[in-house]
XYZ file of N, CA, C and O in Angstrom:
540
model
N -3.361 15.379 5.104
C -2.743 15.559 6.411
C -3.358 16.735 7.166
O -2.701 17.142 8.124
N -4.402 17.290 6.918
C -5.183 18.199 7.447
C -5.518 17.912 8.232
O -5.415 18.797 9.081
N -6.115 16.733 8.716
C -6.418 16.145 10.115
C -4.994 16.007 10.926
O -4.956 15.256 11.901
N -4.326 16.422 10.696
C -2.806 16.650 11.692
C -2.224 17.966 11.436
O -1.642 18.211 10.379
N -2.379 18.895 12.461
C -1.896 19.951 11.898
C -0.493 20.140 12.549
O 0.198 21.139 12.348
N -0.118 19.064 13.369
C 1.566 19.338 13.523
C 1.611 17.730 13.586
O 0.764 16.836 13.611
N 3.522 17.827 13.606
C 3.769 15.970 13.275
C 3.082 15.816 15.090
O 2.183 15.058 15.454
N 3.585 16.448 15.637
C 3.395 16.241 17.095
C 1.663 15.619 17.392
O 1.410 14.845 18.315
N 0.708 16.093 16.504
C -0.779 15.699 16.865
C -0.583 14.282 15.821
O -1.568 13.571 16.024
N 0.057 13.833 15.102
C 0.216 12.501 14.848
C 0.817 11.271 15.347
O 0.377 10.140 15.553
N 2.118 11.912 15.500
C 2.485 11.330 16.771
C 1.644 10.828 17.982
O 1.813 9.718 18.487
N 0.558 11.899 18.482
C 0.151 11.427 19.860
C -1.079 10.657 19.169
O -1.752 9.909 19.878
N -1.257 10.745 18.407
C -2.674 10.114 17.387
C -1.816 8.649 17.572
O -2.215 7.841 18.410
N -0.974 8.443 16.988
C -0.506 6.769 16.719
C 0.254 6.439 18.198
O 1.071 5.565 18.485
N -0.301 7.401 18.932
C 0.721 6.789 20.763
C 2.160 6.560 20.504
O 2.527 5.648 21.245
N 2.958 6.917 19.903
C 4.286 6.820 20.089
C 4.328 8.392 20.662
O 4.341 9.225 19.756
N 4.343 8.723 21.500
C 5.037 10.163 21.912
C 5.266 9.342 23.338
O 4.981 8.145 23.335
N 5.688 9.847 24.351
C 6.220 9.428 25.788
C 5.400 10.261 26.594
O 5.192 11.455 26.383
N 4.827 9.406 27.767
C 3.232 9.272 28.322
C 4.316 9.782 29.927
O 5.151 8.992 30.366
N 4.125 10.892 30.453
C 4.446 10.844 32.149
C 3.119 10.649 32.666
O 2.126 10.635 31.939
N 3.087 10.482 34.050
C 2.268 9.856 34.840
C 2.763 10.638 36.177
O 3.839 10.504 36.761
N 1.422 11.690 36.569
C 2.077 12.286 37.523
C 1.360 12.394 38.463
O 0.167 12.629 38.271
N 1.897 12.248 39.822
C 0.976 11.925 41.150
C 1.753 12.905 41.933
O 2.925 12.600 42.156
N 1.332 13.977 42.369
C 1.840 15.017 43.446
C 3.387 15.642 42.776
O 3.373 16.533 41.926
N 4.435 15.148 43.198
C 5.482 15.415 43.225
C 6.090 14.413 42.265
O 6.891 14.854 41.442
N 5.923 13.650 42.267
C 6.492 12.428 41.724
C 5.862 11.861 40.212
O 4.902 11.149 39.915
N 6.721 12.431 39.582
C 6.962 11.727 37.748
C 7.404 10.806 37.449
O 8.592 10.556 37.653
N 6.317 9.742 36.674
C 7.010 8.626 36.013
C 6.898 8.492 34.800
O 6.296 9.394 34.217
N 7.443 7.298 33.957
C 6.764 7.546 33.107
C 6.110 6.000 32.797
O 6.379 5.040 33.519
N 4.941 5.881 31.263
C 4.029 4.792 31.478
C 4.213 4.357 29.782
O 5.057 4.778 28.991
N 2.978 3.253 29.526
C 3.091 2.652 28.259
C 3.086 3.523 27.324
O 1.926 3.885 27.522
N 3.520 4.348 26.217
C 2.652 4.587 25.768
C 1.775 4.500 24.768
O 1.973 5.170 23.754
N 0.747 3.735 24.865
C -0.588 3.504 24.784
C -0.940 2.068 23.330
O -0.023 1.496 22.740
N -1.861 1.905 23.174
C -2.127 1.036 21.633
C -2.166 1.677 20.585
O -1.365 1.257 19.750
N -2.977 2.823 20.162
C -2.888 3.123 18.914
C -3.147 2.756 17.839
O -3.982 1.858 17.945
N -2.864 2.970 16.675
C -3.508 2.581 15.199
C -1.922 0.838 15.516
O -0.691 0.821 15.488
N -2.966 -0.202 15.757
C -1.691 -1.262 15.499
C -1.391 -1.486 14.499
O -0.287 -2.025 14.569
N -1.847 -1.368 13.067
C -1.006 -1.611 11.527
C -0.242 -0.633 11.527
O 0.847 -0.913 11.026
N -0.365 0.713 11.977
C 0.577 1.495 11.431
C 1.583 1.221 13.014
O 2.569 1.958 13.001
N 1.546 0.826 13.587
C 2.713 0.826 15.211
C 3.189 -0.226 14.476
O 4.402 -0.208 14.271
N 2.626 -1.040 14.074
C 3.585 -2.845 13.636
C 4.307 -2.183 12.388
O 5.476 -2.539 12.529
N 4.227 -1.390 11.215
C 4.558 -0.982 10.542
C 5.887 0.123 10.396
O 6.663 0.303 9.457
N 5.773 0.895 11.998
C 7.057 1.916 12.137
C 7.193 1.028 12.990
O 8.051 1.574 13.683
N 6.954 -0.162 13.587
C 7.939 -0.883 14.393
C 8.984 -1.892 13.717
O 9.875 -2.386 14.407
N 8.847 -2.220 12.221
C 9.446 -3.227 11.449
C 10.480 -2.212 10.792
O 11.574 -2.639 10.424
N 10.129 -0.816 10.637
C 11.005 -0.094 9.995
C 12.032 0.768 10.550
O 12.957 1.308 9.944
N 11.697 0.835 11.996
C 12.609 0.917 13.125
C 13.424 -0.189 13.493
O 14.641 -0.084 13.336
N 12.955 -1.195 13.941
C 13.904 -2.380 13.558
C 14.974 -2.498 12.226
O 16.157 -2.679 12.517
N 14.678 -2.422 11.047
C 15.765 -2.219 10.437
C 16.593 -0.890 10.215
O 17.647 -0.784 9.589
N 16.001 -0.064 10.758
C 16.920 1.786 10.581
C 17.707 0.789 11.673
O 18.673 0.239 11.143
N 17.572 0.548 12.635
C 18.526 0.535 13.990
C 19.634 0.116 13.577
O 20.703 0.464 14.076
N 19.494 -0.852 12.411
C 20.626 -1.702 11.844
C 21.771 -1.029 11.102
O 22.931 -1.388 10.898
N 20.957 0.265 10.697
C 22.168 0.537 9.540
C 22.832 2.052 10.041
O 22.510 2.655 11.065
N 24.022 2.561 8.849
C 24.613 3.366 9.156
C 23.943 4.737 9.108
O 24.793 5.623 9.188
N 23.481 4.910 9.069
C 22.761 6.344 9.317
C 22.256 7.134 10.155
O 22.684 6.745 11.242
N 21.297 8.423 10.388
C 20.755 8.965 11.517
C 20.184 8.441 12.454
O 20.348 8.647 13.657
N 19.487 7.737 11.933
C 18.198 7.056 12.682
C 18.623 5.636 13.236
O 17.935 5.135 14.125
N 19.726 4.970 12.749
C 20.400 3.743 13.340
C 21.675 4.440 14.373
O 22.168 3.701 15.225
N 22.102 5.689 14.265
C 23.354 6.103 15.265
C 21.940 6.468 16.351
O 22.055 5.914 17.444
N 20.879 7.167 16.209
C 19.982 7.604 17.430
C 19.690 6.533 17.694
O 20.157 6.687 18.823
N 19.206 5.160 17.728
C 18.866 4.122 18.258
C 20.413 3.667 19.149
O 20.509 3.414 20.350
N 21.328 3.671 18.283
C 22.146 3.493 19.230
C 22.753 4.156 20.485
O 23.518 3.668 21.317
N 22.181 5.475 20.402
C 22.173 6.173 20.939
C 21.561 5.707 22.552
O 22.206 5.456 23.570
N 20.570 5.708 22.398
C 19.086 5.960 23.137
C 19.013 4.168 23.845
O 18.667 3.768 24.957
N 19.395 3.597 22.895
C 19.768 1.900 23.914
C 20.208 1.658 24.959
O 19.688 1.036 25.886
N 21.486 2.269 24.864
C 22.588 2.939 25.988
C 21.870 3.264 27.266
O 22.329 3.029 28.384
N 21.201 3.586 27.123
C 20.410 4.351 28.854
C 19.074 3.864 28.718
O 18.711 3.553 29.853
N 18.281 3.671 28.001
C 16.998 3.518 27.940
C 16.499 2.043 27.545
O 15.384 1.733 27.963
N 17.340 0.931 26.644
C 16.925 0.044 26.482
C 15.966 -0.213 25.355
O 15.037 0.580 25.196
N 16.130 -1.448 24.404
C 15.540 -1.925 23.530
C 14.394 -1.295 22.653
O 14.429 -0.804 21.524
N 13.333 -1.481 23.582
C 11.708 -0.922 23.286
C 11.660 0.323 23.250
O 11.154 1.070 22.412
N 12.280 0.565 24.318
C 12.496 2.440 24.188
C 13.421 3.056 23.107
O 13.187 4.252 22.933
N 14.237 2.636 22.472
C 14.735 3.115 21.950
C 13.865 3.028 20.191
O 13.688 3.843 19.286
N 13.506 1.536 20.421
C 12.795 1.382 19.100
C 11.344 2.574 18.710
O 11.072 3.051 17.608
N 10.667 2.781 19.948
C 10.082 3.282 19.715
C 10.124 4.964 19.309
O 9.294 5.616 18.675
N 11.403 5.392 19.921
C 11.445 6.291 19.768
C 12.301 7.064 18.171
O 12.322 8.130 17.556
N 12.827 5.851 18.115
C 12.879 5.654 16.332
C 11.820 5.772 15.267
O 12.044 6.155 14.118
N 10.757 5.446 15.700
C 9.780 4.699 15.200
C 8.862 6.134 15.233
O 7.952 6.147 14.405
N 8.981 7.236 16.013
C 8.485 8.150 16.324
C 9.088 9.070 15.144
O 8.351 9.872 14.570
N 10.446 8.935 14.798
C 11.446 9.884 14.196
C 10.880 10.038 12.843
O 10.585 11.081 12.259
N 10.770 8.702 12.411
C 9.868 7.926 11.186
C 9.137 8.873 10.452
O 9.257 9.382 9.337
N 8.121 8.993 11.651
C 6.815 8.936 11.274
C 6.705 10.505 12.079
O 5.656 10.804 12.651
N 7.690 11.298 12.062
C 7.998 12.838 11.851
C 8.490 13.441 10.604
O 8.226 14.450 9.950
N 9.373 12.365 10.510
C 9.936 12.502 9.146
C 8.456 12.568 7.797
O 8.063 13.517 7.120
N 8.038 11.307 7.855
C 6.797 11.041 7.215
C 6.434 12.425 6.941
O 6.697 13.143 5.976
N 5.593 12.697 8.292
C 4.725 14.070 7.822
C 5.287 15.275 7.407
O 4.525 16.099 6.902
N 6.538 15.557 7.525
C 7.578 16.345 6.975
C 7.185 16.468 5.360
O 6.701 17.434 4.771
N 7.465 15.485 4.976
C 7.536 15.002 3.371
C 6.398 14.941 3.049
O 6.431 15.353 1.890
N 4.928 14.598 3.383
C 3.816 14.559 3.043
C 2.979 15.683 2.918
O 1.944 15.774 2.258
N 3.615 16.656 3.724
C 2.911 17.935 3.981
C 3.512 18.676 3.363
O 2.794 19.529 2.841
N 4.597 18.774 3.147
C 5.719 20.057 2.588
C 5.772 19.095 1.132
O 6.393 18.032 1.149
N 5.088 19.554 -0.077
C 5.746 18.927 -1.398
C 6.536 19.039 -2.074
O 6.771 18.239 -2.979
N 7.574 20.684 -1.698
C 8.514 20.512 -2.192
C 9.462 20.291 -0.983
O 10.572 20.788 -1.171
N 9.306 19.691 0.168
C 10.766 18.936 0.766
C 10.442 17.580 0.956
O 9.436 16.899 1.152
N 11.965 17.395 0.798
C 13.148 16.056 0.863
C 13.991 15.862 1.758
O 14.784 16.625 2.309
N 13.644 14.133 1.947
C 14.757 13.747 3.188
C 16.172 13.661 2.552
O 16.489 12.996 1.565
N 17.193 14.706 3.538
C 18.504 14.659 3.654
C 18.856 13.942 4.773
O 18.559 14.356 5.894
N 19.611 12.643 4.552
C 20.733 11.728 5.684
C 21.468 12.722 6.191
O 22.242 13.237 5.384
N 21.465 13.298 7.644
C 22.088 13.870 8.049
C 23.496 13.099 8.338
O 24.494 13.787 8.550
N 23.611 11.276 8.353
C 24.760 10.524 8.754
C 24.825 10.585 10.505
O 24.488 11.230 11.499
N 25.504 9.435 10.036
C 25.136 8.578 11.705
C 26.581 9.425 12.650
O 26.513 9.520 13.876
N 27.534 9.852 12.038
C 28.375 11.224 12.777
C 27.800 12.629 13.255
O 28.369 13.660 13.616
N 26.417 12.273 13.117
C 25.974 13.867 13.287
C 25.607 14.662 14.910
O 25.290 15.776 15.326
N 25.851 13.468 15.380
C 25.746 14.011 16.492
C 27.208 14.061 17.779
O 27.269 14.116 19.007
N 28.074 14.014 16.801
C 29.367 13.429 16.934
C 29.965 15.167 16.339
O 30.868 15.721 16.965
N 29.434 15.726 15.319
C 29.922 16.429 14.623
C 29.316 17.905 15.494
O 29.987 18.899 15.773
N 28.045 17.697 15.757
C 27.642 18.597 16.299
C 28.203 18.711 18.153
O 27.969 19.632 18.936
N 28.591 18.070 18.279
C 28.767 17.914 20.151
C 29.777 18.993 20.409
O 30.550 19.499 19.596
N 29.613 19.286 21.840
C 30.072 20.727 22.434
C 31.521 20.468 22.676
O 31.584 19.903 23.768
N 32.945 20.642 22.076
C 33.927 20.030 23.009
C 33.932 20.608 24.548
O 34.206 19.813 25.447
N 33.687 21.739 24.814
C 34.014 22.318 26.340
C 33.184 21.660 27.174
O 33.666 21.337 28.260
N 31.412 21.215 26.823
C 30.769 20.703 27.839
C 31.060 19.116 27.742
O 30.751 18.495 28.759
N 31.578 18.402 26.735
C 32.517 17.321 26.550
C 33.351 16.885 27.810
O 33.152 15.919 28.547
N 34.800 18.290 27.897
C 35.674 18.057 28.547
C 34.652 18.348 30.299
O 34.641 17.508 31.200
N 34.081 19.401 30.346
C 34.052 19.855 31.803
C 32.946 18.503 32.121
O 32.920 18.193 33.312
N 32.054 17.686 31.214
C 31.435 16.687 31.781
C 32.370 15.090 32.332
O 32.227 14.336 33.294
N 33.551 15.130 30.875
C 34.479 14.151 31.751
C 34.987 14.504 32.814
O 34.694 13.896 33.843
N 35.982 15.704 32.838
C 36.572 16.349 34.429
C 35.685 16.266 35.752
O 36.063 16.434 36.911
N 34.449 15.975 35.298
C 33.324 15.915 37.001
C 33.418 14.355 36.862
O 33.913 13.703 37.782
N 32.998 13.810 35.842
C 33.132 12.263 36.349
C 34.505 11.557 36.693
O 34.617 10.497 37.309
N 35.675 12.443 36.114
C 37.008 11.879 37.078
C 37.433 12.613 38.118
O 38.626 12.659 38.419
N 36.461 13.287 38.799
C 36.324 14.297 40.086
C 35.748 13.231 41.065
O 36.196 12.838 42.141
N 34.599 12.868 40.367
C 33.799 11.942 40.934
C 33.848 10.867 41.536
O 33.273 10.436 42.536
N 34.773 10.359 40.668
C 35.950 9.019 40.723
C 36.980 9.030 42.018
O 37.365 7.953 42.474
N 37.439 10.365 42.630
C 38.304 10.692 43.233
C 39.626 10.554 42.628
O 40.621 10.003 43.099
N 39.442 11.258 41.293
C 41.098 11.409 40.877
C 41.257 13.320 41.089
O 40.552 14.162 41.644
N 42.220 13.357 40.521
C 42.423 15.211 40.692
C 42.883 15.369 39.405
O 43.838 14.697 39.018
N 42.178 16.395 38.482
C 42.419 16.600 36.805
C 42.685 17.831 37.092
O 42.101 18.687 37.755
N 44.202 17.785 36.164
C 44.463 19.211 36.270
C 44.691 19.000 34.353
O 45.437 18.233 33.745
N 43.913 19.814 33.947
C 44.393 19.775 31.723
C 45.093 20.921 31.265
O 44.982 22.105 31.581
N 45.831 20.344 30.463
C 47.056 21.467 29.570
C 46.528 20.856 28.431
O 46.142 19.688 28.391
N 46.507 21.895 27.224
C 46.496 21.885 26.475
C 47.237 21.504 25.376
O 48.149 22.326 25.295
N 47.328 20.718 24.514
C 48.502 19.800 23.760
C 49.054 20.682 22.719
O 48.178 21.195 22.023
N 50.196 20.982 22.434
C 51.049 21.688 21.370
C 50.773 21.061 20.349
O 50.822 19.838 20.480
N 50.585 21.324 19.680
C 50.579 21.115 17.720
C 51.694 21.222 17.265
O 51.879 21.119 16.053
């Protein structure tokens, strides 16, 4: 793995990283790219089944569907992969820990939680006024 000296230069090596496209002012974003295709068909079959199951990498796909859609999400699974990969290949004494598909559930902010619902029922044109519930 010497020829990669971060996951990030492998990543952009196999084109799964996310390509903007920028003209003056205005950012988009584009394919990104072909790449090594045995190894893209390869974190693309194994992204396809993470998506399926209960864990990190199937709650972030579900995640990332939500707003972004199918391909995008797969791929960006598929990216996680093959971070993970070089994690473990490079470091010989570390090991993948399942962080669990609650983990981003576990980690979430309650205050920027509440003050992000209170703007979208602001938004709505309701009027939120919150008390706090007795125990």
């Amino acid at each position: 793995m010497s020829r990669f000296p971060t996951p990030e230069h492998l990543v952009s090596w196999a084109k799964l990283c996310p390509r903007t496209i920028q003209s003056g002012a205005k950012n988009t974003t584009g394919p990104a790219g072909q790449g090594n295709p045995w190894l893209k068909g390869g974190l693309g079959e194994a992204a396809n089944a993470a998506a399926r199951t209960d864990t990190f990498l199937g709650a972030r796909y579900r995640r990332i569907v939500k707003r972004r859609g199918h391909a995008k999400a797969l791929v960006a699974v598929a990216r996680s992969i093959l971070v993970i990969t070089w994690h473990l290949i490079n470091d010989p004494d570390a090991f993948y820990q399942e962080l669990g598909a609650d983990w981003h559930q576990r980690h979430l902010n309650p205050a920027r939680k509440t003050r992000d619902l209170v703007r979208q029922l602001q938004a709505l044109g309701h009027q939120v006024t919150l008390e706090p519930v007795s125990a």
